[in-house]
mmCIF file with all atom_site columns, C-alpha atoms in Angstrom:
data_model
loop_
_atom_site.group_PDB
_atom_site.id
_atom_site.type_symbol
_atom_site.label_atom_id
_atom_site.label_alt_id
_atom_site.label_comp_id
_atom_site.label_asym_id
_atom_site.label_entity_id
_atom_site.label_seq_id
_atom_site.pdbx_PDB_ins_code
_atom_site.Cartn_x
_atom_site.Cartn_y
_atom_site.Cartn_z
_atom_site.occupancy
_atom_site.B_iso_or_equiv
_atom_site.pdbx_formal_charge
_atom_site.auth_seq_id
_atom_site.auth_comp_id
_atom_site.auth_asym_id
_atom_site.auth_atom_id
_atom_site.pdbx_PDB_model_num
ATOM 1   C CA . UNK A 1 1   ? -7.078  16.955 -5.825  1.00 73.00 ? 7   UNK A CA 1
ATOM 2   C CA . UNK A 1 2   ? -6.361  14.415 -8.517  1.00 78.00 ? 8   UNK A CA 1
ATOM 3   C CA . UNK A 1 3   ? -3.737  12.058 -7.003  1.00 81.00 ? 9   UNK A CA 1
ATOM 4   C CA . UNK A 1 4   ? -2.961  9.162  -8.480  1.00 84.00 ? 10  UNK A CA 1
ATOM 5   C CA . UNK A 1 5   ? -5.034  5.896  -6.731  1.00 85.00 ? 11  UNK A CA 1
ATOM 6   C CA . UNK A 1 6   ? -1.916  4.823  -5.300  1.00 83.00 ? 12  UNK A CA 1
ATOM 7   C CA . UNK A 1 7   ? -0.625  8.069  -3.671  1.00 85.00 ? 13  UNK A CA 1
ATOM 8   C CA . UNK A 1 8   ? -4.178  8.575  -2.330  1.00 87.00 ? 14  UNK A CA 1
ATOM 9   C CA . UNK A 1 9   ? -4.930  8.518  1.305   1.00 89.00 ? 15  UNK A CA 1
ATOM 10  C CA . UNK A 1 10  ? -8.239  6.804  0.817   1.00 94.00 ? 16  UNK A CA 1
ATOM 11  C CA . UNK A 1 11  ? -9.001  4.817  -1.394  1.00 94.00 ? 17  UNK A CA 1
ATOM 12  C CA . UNK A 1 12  ? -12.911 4.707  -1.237  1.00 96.00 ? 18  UNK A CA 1
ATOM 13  C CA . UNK A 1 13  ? -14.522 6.724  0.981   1.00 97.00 ? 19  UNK A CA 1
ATOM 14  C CA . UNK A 1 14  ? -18.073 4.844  2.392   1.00 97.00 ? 20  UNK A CA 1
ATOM 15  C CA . UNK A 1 15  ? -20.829 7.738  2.727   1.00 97.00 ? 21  UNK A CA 1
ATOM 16  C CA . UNK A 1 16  ? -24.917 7.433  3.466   1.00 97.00 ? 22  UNK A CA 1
ATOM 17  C CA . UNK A 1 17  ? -27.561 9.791  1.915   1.00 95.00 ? 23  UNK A CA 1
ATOM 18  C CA . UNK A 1 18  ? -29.095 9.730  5.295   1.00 93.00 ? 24  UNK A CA 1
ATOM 19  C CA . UNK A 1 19  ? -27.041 9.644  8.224   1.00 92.00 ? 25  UNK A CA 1
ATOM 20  C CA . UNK A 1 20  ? -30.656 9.374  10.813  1.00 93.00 ? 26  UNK A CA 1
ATOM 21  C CA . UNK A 1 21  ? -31.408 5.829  9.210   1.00 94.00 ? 27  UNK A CA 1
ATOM 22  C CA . UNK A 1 22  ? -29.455 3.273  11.467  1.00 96.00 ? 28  UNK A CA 1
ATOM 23  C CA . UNK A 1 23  ? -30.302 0.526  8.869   1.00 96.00 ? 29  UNK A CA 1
ATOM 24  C CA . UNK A 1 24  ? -28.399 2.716  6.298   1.00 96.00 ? 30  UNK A CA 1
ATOM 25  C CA . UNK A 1 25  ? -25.385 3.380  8.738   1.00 96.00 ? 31  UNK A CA 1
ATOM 26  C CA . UNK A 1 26  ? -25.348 -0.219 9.258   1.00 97.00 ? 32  UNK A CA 1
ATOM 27  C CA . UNK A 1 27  ? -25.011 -0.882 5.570   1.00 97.00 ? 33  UNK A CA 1
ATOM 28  C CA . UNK A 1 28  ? -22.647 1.412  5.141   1.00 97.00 ? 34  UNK A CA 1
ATOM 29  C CA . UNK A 1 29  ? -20.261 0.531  8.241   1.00 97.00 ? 35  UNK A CA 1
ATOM 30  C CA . UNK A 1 30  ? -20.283 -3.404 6.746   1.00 96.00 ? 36  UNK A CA 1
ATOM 31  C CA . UNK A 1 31  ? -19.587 -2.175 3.437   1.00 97.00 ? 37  UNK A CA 1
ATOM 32  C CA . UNK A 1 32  ? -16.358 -0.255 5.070   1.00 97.00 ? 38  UNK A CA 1
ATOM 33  C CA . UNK A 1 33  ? -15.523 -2.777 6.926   1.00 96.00 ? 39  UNK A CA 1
ATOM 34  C CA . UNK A 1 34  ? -15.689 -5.599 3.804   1.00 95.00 ? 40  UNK A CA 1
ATOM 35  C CA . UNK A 1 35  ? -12.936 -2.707 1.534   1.00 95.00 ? 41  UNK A CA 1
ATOM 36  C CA . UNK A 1 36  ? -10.886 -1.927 4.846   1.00 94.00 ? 42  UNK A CA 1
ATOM 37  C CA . UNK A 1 37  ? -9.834  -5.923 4.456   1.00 92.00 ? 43  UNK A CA 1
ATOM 38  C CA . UNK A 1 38  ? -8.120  -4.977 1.343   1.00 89.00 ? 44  UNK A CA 1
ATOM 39  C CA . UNK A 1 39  ? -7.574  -1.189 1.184   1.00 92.00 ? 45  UNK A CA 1
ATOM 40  C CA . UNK A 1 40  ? -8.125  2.067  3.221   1.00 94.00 ? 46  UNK A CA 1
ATOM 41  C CA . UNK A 1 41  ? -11.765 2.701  3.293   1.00 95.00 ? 47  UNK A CA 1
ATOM 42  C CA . UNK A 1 42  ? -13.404 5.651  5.421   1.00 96.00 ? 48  UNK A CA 1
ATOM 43  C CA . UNK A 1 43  ? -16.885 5.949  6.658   1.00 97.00 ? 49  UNK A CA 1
ATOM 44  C CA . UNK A 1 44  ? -18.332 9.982  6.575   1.00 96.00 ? 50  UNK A CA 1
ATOM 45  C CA . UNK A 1 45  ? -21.220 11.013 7.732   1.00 95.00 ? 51  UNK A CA 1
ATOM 46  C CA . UNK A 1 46  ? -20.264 14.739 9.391   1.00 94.00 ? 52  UNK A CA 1
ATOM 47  C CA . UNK A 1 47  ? -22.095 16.715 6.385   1.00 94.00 ? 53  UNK A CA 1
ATOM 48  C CA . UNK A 1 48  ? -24.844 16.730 3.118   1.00 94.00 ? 54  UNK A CA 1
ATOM 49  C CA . UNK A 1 49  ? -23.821 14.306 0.758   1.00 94.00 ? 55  UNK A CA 1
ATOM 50  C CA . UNK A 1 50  ? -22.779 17.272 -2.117  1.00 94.00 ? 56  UNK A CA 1
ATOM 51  C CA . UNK A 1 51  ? -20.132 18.366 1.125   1.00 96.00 ? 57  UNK A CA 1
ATOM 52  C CA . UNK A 1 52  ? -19.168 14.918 1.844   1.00 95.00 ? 58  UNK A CA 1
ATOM 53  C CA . UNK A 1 53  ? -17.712 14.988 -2.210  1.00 95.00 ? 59  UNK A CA 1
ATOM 54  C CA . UNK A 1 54  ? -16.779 17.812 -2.736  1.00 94.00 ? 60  UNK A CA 1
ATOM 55  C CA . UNK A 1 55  ? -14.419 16.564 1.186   1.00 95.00 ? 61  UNK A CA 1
ATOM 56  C CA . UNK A 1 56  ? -13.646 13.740 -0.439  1.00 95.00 ? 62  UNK A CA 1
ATOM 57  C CA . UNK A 1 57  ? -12.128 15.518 -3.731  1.00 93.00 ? 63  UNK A CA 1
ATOM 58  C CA . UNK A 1 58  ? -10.718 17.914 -1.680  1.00 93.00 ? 64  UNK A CA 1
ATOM 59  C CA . UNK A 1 59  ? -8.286  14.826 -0.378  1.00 92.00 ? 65  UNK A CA 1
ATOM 60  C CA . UNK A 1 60  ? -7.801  12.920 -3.483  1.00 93.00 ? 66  UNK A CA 1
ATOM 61  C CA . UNK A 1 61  ? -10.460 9.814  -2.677  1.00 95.00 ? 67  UNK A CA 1
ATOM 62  C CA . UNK A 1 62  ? -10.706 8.286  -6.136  1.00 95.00 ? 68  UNK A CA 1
ATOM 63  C CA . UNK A 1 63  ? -14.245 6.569  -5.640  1.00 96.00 ? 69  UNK A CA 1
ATOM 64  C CA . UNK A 1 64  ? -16.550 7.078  -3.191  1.00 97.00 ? 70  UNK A CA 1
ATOM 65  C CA . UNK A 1 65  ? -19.558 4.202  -2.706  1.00 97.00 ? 71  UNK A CA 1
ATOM 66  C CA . UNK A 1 66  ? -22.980 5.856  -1.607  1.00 97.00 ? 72  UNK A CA 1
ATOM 67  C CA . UNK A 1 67  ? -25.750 4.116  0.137   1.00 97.00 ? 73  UNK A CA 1
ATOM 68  C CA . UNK A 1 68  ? -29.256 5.425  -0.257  1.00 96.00 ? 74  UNK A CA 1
ATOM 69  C CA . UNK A 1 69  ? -32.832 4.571  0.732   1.00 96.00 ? 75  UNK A CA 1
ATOM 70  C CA . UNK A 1 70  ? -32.872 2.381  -2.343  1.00 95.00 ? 76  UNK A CA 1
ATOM 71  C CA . UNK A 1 71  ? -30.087 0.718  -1.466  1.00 95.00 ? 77  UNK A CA 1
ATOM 72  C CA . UNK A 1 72  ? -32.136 -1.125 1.586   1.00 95.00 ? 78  UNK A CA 1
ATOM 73  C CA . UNK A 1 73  ? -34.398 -2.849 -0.681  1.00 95.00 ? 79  UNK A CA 1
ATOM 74  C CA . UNK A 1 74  ? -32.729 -3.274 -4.153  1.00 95.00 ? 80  UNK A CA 1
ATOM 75  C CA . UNK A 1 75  ? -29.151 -4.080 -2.897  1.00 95.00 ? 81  UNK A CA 1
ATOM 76  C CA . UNK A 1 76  ? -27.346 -2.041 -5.145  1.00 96.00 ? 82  UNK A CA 1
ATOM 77  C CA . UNK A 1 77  ? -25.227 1.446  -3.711  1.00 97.00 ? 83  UNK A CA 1
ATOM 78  C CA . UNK A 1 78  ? -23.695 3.637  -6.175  1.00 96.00 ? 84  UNK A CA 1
ATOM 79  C CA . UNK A 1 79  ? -19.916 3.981  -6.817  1.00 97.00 ? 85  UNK A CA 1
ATOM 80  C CA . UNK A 1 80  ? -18.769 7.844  -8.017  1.00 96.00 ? 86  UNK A CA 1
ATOM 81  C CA . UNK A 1 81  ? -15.863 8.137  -9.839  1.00 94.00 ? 87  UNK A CA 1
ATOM 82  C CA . UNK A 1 82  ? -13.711 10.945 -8.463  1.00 92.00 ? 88  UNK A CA 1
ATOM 83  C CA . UNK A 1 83  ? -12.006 12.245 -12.214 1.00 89.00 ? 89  UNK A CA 1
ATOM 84  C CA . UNK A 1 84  ? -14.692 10.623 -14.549 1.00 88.00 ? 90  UNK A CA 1
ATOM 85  C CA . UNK A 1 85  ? -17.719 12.273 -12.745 1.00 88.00 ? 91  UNK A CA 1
ATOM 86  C CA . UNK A 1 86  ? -19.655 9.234  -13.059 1.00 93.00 ? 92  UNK A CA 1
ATOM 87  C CA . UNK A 1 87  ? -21.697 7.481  -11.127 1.00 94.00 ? 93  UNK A CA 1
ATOM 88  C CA . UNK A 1 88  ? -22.661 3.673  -10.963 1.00 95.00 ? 94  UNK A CA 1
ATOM 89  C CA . UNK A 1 89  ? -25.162 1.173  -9.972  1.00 97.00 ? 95  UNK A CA 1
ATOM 90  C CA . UNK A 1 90  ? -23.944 -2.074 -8.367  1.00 96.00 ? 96  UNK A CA 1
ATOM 91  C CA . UNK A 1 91  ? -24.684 -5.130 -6.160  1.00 97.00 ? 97  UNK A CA 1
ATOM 92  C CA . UNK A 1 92  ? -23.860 -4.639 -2.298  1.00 96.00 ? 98  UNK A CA 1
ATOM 93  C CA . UNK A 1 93  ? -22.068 -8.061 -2.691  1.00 95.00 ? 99  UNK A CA 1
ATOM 94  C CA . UNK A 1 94  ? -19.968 -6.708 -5.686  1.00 95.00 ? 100 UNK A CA 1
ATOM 95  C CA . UNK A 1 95  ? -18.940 -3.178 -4.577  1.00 96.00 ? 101 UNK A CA 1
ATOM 96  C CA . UNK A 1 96  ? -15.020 -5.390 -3.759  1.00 95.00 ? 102 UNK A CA 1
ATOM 97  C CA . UNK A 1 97  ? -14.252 -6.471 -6.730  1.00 94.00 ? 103 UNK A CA 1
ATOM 98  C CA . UNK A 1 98  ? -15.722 -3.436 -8.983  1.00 95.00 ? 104 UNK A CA 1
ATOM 99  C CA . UNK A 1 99  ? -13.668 -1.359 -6.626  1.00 94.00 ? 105 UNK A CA 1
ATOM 100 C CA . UNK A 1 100 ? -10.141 -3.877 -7.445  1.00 91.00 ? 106 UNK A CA 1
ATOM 101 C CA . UNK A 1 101 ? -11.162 -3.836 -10.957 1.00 91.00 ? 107 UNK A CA 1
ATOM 102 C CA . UNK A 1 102 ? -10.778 -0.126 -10.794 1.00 90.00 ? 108 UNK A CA 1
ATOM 103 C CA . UNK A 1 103 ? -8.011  0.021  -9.293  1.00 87.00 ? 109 UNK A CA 1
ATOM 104 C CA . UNK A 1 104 ? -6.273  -2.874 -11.435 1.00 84.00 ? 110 UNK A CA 1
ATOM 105 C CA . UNK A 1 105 ? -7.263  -0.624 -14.988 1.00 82.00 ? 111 UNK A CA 1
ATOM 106 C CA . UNK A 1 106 ? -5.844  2.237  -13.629 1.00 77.00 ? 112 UNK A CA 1
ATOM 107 C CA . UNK A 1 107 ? -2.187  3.085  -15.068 1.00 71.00 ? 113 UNK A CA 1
ATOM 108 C CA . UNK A 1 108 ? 0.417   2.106  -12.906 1.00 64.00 ? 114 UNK A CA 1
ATOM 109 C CA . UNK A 1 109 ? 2.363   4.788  -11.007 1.00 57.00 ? 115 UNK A CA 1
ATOM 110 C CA . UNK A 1 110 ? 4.630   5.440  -13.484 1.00 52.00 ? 116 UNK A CA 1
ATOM 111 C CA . UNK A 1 111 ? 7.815   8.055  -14.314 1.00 41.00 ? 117 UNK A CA 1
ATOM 112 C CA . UNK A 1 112 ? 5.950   10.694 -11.128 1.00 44.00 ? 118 UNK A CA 1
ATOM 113 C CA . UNK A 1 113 ? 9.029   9.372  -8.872  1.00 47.00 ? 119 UNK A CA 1
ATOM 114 C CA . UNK A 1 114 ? 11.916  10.097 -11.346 1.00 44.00 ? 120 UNK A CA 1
ATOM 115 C CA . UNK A 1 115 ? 13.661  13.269 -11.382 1.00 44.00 ? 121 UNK A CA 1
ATOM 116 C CA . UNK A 1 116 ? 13.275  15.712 -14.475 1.00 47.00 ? 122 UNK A CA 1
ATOM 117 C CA . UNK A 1 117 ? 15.861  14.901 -16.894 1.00 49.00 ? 123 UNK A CA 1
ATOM 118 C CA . UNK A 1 118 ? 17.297  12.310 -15.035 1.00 51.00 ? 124 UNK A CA 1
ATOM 119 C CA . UNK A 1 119 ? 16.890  8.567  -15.181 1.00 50.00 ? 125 UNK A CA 1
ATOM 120 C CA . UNK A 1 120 ? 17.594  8.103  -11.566 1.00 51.00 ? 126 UNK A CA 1
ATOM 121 C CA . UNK A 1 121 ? 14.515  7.094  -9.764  1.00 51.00 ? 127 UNK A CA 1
ATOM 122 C CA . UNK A 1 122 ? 14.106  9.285  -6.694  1.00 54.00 ? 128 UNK A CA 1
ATOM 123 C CA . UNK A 1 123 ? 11.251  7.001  -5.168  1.00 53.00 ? 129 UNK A CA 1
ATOM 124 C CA . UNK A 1 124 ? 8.756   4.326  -5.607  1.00 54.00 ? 130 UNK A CA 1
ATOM 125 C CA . UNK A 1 125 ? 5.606   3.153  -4.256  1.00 56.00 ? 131 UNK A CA 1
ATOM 126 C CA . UNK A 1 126 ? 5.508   -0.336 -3.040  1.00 54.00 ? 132 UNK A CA 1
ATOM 127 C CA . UNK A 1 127 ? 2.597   -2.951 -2.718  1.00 53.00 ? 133 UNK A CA 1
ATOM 128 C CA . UNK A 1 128 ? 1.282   -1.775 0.233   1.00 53.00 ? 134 UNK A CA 1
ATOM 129 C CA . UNK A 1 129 ? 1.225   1.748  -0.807  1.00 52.00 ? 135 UNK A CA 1
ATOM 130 C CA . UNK A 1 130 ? 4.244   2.865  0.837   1.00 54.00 ? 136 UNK A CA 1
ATOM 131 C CA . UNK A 1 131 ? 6.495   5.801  -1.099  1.00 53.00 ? 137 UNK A CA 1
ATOM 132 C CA . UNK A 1 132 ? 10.161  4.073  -0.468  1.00 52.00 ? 138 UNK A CA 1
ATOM 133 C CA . UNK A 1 133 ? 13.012  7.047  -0.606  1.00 53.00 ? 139 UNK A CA 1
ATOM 134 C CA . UNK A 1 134 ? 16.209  5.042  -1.801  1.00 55.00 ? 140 UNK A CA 1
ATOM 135 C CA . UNK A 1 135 ? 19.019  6.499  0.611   1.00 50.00 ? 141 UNK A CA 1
ATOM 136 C CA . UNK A 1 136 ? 20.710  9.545  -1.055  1.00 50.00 ? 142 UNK A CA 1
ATOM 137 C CA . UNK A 1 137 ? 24.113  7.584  -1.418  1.00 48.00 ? 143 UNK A CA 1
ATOM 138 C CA . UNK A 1 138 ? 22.739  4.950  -3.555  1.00 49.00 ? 144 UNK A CA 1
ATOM 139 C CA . UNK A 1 139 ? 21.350  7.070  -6.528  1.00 50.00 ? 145 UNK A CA 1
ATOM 140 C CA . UNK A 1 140 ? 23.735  10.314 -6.601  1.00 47.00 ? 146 UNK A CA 1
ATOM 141 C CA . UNK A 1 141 ? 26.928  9.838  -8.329  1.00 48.00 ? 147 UNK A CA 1
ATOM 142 C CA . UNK A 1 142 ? 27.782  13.441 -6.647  1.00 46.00 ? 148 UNK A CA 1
ATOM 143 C CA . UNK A 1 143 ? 27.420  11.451 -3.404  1.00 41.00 ? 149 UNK A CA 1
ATOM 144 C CA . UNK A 1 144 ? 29.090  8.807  -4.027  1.00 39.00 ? 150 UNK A CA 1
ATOM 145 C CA . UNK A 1 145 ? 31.957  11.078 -4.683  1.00 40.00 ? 151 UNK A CA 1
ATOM 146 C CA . UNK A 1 146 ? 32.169  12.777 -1.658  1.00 39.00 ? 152 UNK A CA 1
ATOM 147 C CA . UNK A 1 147 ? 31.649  10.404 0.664   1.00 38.00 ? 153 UNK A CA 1
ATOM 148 C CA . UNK A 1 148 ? 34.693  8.684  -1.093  1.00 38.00 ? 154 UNK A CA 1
#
């Protein structure tokens, strides 16, 4: 599903190549726990990694950061890119801000909430990620009327 970042439940979804390595969970539930300050961030471990995202697709999580054997002695996890198909190296301690610079180059949520045809926005999506529906009174003329 290719939502848009900002209409997507998760943002990042946190997943480990091996869920039996507690050392690897542990990385992994810090790592969640550092994105959840700023944005939704999920932790999966319930399948392979391949089912985990292909899951994540599924549900529209734009990037999903991966945490691998590797990861426990060079410090870096790898961040896939949900409609890119690519897959990068960073830094443990940088996996925040790559994650806000993504999200910050992404186009803003733009003309998806206005009616075809119209120029009468039918909703927006706020700061927090919120969709706002404007009450129907404000923004139909046709209502307006009748409630005259």
């Amino acid at each position: 599903l290719r939502l848009h970042p900002d209409l997507a439940p998760y943002k990042v979804a946190v997943l480990p190549l091996l869920k039996k390595r507690p050392e690897i969970v542990e990385l992994c539930q810090r790592i969640k726990d550092d994105l959840k300050r700023d944005i939704m961030a999920v932790y999966d471990d319930t399948a392979a990694i391949g089912k985990l995202y292909r899951r994540q697709d599924e549900i529209g999580t734009p990037w999903c950061v991966t945490v691998d054997v590797d990861s426990l002695e060079d410090g870096a996890v790898t961040i896939r890119d949900r409609d890119a198909m690519t897959q990068e190296r960073v830094p443990v301690d940088n996996v925040r801000r790559v994650i806000a610079d993504r999200r910050s180059t992404v186009p803003a949520y733009s003309r998806i909430g206005y009616d075809a045809g119209h120029d009468r926005k039918r909703y927006h999506v706020s700061h927090s990620g919120l969709v706002v529906l404007p009450h129907p009174a404000s923004t139909d003329p046709h209502m307006l009327r009748r409630a005259s």
